[in-house]
Coordinates of N, CA and C in Angstrom, one line a residue:
Chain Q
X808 N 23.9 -12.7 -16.7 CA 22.6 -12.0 -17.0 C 22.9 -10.6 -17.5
X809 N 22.3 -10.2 -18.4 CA 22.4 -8.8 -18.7 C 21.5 -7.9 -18.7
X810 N 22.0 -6.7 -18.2 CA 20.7 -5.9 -17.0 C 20.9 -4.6 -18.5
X811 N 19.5 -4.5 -18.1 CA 19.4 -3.3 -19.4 C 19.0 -2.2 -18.2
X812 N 19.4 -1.0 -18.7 CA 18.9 -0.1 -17.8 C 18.4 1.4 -18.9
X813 N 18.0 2.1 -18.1 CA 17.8 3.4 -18.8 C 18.8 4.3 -18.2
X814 N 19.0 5.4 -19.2 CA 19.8 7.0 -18.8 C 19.0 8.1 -19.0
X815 N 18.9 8.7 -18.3 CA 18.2 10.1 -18.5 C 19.0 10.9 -18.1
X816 N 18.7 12.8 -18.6 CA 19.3 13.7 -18.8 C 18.2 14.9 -17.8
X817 N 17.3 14.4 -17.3 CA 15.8 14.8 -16.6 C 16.4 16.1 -16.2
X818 N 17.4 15.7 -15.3 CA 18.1 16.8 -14.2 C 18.6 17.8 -14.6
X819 N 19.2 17.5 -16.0 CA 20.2 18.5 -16.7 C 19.2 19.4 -18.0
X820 N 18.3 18.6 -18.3 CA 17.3 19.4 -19.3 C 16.1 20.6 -18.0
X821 N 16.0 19.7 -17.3 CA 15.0 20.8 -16.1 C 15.9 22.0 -15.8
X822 N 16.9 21.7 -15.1 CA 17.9 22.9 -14.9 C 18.2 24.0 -15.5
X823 N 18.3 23.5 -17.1 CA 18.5 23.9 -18.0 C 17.4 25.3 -18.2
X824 N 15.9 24.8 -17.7 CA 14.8 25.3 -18.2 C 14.6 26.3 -17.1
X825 N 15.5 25.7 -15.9 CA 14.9 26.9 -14.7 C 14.1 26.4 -13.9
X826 N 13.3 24.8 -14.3 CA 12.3 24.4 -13.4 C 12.6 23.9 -12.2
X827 N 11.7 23.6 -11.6 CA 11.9 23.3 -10.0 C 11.1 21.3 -10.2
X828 N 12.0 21.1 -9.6 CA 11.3 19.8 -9.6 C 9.2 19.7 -9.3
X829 N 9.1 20.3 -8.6 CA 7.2 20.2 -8.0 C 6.8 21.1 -9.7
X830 N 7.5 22.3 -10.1 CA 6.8 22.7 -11.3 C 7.0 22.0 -12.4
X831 N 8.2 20.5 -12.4 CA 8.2 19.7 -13.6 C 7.1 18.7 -13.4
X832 N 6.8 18.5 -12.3 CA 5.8 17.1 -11.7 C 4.6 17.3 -12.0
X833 N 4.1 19.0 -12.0 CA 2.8 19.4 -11.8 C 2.2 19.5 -13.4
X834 N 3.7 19.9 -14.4 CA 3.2 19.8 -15.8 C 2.9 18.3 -16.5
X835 N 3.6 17.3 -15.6 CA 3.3 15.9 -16.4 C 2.2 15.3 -15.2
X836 N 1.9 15.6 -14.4 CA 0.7 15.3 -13.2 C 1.1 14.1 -13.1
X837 N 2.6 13.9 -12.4 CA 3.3 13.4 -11.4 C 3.4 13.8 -10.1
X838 N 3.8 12.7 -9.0 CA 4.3 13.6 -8.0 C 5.7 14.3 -8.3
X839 N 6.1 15.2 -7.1 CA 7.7 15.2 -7.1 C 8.5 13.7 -6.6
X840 N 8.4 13.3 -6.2 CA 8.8 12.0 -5.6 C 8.8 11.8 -6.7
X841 N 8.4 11.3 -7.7 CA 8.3 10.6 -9.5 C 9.4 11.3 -10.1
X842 N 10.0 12.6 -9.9 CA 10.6 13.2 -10.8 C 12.0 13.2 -9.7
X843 N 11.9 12.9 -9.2 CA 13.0 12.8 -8.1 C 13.8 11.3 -7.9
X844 N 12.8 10.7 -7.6 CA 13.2 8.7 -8.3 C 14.0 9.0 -9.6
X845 N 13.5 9.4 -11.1 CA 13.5 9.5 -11.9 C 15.2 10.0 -12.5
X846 N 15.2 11.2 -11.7 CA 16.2 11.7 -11.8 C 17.8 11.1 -11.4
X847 N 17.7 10.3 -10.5 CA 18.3 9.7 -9.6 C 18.1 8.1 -10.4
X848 N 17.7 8.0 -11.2 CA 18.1 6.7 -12.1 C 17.5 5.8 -11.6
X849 N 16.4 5.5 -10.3 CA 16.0 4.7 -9.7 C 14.3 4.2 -10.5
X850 N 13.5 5.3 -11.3 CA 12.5 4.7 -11.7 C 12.9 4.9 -13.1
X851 N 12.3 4.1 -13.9 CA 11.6 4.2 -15.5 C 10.6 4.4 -15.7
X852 N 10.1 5.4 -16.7 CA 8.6 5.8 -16.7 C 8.1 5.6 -17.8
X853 N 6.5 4.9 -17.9 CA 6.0 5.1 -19.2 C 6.5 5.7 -20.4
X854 N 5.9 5.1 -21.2 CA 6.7 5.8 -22.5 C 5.8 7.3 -22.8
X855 N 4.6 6.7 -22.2 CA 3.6 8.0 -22.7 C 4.1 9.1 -21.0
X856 N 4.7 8.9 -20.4 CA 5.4 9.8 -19.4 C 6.4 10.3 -19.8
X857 N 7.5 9.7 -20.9 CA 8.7 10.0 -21.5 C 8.1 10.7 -22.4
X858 N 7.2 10.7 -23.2 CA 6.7 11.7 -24.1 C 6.6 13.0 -23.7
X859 N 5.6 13.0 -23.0 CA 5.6 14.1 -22.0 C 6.6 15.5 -21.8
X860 N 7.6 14.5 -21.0 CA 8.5 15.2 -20.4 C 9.3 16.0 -21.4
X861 N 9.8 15.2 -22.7 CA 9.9 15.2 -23.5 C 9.6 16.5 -24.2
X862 N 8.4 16.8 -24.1 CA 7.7 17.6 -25.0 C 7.4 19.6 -23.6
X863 N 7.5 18.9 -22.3 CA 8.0 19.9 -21.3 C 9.1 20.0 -21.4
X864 N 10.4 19.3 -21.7 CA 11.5 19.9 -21.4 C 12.2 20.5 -22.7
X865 N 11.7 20.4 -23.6 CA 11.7 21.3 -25.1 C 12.7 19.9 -25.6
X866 N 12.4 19.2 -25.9 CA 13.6 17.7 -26.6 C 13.1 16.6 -27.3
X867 N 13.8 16.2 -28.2 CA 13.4 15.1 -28.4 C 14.0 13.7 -27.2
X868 N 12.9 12.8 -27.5 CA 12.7 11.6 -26.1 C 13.7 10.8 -26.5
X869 N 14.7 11.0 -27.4 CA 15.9 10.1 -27.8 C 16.8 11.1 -26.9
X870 N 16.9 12.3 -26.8 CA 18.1 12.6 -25.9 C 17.9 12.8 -24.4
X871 N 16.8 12.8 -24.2 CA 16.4 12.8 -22.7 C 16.4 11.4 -22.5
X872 N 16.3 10.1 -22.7 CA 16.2 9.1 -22.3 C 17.1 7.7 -23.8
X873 N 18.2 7.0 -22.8 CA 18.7 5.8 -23.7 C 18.8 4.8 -23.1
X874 N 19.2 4.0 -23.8 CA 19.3 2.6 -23.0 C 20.7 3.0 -22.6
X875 N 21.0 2.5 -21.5 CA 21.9 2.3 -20.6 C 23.2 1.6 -20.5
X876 N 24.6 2.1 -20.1 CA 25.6 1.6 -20.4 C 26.2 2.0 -19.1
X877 N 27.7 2.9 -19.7 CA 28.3 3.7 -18.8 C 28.0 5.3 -19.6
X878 N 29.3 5.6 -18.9 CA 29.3 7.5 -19.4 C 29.6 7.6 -20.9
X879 N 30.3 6.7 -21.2 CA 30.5 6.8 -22.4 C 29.3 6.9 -23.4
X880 N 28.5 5.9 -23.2 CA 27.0 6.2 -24.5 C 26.4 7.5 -24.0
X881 N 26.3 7.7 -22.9 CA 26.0 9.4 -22.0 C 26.9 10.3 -22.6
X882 N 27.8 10.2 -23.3 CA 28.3 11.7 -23.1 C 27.7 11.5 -24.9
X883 N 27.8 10.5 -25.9 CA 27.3 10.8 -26.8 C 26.2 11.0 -27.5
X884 N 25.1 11.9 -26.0 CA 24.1 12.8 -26.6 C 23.8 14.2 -26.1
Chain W
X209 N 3.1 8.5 0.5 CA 3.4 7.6 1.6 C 2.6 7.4 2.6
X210 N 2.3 9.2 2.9 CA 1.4 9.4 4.6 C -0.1 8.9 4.1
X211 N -0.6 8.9 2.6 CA -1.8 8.3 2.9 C -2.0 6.9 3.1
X212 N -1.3 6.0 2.4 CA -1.2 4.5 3.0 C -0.6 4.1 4.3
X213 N 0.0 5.4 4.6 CA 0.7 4.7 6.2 C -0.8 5.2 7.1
X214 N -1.0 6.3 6.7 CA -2.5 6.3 7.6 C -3.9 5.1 7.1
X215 N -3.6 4.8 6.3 CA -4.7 3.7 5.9 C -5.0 2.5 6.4
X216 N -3.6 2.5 6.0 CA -3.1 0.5 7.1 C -3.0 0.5 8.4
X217 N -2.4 1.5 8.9 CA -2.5 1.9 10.6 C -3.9 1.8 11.0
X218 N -4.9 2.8 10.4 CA -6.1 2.8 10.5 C -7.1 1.3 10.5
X219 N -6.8 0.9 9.0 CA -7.3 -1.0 9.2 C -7.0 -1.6 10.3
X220 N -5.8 -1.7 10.4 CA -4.9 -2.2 11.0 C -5.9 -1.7 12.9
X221 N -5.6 -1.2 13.4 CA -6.6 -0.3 14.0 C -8.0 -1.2 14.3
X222 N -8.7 -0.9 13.1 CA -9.7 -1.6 13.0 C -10.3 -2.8 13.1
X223 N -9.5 -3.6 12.6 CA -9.5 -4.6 12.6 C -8.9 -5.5 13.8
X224 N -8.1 -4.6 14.6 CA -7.6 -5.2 16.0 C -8.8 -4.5 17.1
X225 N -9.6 -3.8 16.8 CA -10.8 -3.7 17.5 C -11.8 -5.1 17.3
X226 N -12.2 -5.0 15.9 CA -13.1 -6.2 15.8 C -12.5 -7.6 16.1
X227 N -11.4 -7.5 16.1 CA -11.0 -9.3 16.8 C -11.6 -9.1 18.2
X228 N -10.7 -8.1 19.0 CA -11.5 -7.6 20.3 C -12.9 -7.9 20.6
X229 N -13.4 -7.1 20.1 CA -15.0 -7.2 20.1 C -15.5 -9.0 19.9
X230 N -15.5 -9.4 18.9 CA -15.7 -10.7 18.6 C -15.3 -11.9 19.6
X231 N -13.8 -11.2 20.1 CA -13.5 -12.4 21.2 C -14.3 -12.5 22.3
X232 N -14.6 -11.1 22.6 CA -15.5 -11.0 23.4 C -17.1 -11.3 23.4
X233 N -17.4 -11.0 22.1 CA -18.9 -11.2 22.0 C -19.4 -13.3 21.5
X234 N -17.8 -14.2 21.4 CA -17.8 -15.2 21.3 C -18.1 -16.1 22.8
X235 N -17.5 -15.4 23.9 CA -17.5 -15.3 25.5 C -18.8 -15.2 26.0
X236 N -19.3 -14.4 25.8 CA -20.5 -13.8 26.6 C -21.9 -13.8 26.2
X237 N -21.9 -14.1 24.4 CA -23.0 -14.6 24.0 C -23.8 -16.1 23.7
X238 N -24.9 -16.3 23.9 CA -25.5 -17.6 23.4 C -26.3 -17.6 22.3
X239 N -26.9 -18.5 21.9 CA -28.1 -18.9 21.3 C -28.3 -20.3 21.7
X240 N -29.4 -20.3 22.3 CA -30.4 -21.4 22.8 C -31.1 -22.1 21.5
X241 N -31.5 -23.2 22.0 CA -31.9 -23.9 21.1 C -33.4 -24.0 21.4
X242 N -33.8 -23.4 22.5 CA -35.9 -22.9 22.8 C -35.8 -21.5 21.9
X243 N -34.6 -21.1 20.8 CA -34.5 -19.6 20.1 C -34.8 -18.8 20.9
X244 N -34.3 -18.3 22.4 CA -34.1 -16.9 22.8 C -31.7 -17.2 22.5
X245 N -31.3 -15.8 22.4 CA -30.6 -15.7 22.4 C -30.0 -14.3 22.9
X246 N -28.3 -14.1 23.0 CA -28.4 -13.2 23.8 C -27.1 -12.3 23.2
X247 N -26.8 -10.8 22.4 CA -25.6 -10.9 21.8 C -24.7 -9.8 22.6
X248 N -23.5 -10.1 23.4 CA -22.7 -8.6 24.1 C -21.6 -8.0 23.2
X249 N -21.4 -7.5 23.0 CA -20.0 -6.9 22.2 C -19.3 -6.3 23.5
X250 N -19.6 -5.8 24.5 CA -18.8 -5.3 25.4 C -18.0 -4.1 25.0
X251 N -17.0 -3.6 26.0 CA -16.5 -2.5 25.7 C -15.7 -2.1 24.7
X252 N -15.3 -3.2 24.1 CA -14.7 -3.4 22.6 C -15.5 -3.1 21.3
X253 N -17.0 -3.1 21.8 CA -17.8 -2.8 20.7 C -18.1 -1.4 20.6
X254 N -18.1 -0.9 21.8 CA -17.7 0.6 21.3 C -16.7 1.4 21.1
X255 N -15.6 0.6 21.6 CA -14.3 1.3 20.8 C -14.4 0.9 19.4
X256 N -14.6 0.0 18.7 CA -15.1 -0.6 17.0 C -15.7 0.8 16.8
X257 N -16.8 0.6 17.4 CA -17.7 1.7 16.6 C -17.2 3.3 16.2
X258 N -16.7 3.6 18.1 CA -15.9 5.0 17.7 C -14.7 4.6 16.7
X259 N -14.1 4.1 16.8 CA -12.9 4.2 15.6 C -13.3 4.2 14.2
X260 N -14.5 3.2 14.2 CA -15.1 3.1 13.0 C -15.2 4.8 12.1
X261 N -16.0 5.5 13.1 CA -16.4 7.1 13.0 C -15.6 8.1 12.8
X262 N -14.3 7.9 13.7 CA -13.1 8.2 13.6 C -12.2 8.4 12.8
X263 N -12.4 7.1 11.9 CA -11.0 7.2 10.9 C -12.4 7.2 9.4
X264 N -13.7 7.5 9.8 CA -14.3 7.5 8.4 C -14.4 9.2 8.5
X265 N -13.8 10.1 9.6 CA -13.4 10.9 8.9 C -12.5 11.6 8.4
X266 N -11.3 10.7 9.5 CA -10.3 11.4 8.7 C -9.8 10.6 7.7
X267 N -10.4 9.8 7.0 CA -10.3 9.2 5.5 C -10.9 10.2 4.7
X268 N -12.1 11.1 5.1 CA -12.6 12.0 4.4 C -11.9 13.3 4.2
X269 N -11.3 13.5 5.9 CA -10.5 15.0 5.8 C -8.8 14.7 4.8
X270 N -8.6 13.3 5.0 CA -7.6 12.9 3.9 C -7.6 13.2 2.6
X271 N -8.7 13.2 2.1 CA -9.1 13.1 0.8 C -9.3 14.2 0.1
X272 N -9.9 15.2 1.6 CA -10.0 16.6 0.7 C -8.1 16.9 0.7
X273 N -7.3 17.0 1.7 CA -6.3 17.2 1.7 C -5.3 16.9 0.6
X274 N -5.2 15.5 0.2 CA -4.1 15.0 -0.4 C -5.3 14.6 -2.1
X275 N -5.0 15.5 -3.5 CA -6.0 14.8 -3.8 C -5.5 13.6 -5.0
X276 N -4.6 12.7 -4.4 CA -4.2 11.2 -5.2 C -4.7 10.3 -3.9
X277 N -5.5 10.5 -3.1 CA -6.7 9.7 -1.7 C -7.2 9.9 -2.5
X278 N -8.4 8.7 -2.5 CA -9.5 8.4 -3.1 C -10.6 7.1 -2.0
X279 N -11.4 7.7 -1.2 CA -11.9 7.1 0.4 C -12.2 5.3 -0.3
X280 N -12.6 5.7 -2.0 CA -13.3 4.6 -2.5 C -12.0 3.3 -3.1
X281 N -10.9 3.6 -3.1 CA -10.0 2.8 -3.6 C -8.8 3.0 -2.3
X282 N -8.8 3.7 -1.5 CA -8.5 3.4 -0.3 C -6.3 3.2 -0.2
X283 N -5.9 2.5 0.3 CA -4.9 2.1 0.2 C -4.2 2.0 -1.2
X284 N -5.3 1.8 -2.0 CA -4.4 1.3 -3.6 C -4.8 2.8 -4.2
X285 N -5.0 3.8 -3.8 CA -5.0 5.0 -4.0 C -3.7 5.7 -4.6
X286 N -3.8 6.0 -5.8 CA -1.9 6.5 -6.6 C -2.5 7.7 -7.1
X287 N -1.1 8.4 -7.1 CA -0.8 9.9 -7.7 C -0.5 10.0 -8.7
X288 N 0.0 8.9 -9.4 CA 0.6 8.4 -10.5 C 1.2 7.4 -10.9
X289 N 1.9 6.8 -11.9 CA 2.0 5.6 -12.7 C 3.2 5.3 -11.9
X290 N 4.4 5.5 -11.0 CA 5.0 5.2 -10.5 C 4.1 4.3 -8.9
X291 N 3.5 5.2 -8.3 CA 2.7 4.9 -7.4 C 1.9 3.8 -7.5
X292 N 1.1 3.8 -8.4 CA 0.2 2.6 -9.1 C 1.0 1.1 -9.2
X293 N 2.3 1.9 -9.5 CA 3.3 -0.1 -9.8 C 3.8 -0.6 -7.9
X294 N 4.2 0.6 -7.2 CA 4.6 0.4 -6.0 C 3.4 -0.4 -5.7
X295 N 2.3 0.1 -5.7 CA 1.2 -0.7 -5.1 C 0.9 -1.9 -6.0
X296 N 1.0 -1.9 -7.0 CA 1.1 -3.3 -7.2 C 2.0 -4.6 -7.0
X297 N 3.2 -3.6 -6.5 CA 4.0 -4.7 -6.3 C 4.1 -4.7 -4.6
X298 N 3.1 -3.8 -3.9 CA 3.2 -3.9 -2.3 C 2.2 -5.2 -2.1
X299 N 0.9 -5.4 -3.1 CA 0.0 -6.1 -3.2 C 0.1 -7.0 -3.7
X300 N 1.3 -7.5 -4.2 CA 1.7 -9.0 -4.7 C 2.5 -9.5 -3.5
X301 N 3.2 -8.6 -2.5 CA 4.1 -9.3 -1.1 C 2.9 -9.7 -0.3
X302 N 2.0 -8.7 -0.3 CA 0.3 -9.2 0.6 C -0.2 -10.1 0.5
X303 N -0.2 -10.6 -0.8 CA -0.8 -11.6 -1.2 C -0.1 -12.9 -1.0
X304 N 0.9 -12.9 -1.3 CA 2.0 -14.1 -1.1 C 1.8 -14.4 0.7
X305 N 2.1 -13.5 1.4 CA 2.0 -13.5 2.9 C 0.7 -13.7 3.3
X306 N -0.5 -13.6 2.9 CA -1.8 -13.9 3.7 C -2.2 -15.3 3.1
X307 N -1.9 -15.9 1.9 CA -2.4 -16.9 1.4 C -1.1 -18.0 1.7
X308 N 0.0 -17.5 2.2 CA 1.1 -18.5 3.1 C 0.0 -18.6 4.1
X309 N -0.4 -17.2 4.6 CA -0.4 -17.7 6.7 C -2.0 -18.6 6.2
X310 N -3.0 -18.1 5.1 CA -3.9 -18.9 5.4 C -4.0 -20.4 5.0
X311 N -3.0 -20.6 4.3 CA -2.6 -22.9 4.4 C -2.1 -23.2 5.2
X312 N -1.5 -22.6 6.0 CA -0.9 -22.9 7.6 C -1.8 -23.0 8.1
X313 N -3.1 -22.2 7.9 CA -3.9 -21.8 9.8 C -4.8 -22.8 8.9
X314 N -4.8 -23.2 7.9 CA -5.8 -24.3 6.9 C -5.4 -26.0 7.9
X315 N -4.4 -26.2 8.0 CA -4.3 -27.0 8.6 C -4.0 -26.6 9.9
X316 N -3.2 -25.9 10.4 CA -3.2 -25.4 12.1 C -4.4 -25.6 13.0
X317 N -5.1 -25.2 12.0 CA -6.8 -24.7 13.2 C -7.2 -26.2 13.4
X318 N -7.3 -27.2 12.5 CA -7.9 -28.6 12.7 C -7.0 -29.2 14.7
X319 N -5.6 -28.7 14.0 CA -4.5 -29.4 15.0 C -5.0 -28.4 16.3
X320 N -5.3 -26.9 16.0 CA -5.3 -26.6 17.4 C -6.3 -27.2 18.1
X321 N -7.4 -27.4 17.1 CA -8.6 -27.8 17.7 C -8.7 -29.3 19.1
X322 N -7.7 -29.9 18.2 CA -7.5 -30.9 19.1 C -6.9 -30.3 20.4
X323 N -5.7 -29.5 20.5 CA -5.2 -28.9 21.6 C -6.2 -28.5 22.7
X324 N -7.0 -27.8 21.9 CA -8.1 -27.4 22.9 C -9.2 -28.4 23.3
X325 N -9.4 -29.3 23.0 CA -10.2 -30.6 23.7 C -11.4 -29.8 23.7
X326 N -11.9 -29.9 25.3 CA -13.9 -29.6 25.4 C -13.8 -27.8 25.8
X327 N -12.6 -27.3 25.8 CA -12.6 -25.9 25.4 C -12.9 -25.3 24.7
X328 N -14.4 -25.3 24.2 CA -15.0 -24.7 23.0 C -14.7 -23.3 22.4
X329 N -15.5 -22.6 23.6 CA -15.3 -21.3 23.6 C -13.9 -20.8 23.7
X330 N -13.1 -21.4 24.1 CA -11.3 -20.9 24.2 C -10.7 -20.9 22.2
X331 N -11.1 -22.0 21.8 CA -10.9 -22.9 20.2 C -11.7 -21.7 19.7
X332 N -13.0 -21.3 19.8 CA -13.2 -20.3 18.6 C -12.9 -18.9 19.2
X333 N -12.5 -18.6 20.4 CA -11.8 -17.1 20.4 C -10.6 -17.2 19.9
X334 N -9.9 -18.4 20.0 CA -8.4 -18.7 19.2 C -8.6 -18.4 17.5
X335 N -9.5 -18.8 17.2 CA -9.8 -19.2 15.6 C -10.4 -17.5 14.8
X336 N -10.7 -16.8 15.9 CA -11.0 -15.0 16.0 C -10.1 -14.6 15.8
X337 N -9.0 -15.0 16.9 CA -7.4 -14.2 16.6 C -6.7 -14.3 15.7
X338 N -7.0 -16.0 15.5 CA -6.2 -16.1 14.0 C -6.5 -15.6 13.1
X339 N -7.7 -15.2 12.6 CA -7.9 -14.6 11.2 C -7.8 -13.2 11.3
X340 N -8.5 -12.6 12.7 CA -7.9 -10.7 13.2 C -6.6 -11.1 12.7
X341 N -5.4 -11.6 13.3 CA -4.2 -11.5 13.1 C -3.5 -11.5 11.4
X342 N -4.2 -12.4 10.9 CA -3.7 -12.7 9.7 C -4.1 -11.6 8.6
X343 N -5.7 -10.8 9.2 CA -5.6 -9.7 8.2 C -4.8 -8.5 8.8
X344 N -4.4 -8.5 10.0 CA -3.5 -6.9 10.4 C -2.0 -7.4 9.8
X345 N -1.5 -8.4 9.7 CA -0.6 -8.7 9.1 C -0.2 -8.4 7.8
X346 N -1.8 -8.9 7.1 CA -1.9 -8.2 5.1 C -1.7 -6.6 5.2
X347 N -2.1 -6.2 6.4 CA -2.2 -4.9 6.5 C -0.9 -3.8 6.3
X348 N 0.1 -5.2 7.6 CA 1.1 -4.6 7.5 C 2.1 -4.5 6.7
X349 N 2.2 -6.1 5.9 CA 2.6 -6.3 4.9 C 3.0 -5.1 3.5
X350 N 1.2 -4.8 3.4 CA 1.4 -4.1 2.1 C 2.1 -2.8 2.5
X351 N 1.8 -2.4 4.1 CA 2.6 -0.5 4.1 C 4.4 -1.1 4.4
X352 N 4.5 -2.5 4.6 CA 6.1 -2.5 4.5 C 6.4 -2.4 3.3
X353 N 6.0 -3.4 2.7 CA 6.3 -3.4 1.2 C 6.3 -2.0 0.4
X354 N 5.1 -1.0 0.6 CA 4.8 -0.1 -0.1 C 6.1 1.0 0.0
X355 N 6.3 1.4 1.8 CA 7.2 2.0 1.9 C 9.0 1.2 1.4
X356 N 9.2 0.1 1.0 CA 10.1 -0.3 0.6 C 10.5 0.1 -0.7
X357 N 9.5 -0.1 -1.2 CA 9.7 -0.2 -2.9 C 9.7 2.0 -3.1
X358 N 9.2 2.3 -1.8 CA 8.7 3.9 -2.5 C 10.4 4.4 -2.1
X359 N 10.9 4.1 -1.3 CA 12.4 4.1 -1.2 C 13.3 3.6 -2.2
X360 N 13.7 2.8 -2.1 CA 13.8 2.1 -3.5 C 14.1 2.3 -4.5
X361 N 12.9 2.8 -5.0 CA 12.6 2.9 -6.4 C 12.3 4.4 -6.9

């Protein structure tokens, strides 16, 4: 069976920005628990939540979020 | 989390009052067939009532508190789209488990019935418990589930 997964960069673009997890949750009116799942690879979010974030974390939604492999498709974005 | 863990507790709560009460008010009350009748709820009926009062306020003081509580959607109450799927998927384990226990007690109740012979009153306090039980169960169900999947996931 083959498991598709997602990658995200949530953790490394927020950081980047200075935000605090509760001040990234409060601009997409998430909880923290949402952006904390999220970050930790455990949830997938809406596409219209990937937008979002997307558009908070200054990025396009292609490098904040890919389909899923190992480190290797991760390191080339 | 703390609003569905207080929600279900609270039903849950609730609903093990009104078995109470009922088992009781199944015991102690009649109806004649000259139509005088006679109905007790007993001391169980006013614990029902106070808890009733109880948790309808702090469902209210919840709601100003936390504001993804909603007193009107209750348990299936979400903060957001991640929350929203937990509960739907705490409410598909619910479901599966109440509609198991109720095709068992679908045929169980006929069989207990027999068990109980000319113990009338014993057969429908039993038949009280079973379905109190079967909903504090859904109850429990969905805050396992809920808190499973909110770990998890």
């Amino acid at each position: 069976m083959i498991i598709i997964f997602i990658n995200n960069n949530v953790l490394e673009r927020r950081k980047r920005l200075g935000l605090t997890q509760a001040q990234l949750a409060s601009s997409v009116n998430v909880t923290r628990r949402t952006i904390i799942s999220m970050e930790k690879g455990k949830y997938t979010p809406s596409l219209l939540l990937a937008l979002q974030l997307a558009k908070v974390l200054e990025t396009d939604i292609n490098n904040l979020f890919w389909l899923g492999g190992g480190e290797s498709e991760k390191s080339n974005h | 989390m703390k609003k569905v863990i207080i929600e279900q507790i609270g039903n849950g709560i609730l609903v093990g009052l009104g078995t109470c009460m009922l088992v009781f008010m199944v015991a102690n009350s009649h109806w004649d067939v000259n139509g005088t009748s006679s109905f007790q709820f007993g001391p169980f009926g006013i614990l029902f009532l106070a808890w009733l009062i109880v948790f309808g306020i702090i469902r209210l003081g919840l709601s100003k508190l936390d504001q993804s509580y909603h007193t009107g959607e209750g348990e299936l109450s979400a903060g957001d789209e991640r929350e929203r799927k937990i509960s739907q998927r705490a409410l598909g384990w619910t479901y599966r488990v109440v509609f198991t226990l109720l095709i068992i007690e679908l045929f169980g109740v006929p069989v207990m019935s027999i068990g109980f012979g000319s113990r009338l009153v014993l057969f429908r306090q039993a038949v009280v418990v079973v379905i109190g039980s079967t909903l504090i169960i859904g109850f429990l169900t969905y805050l396992v589930g809920w808190i499973y999947y909110d770990i998890t996931e």
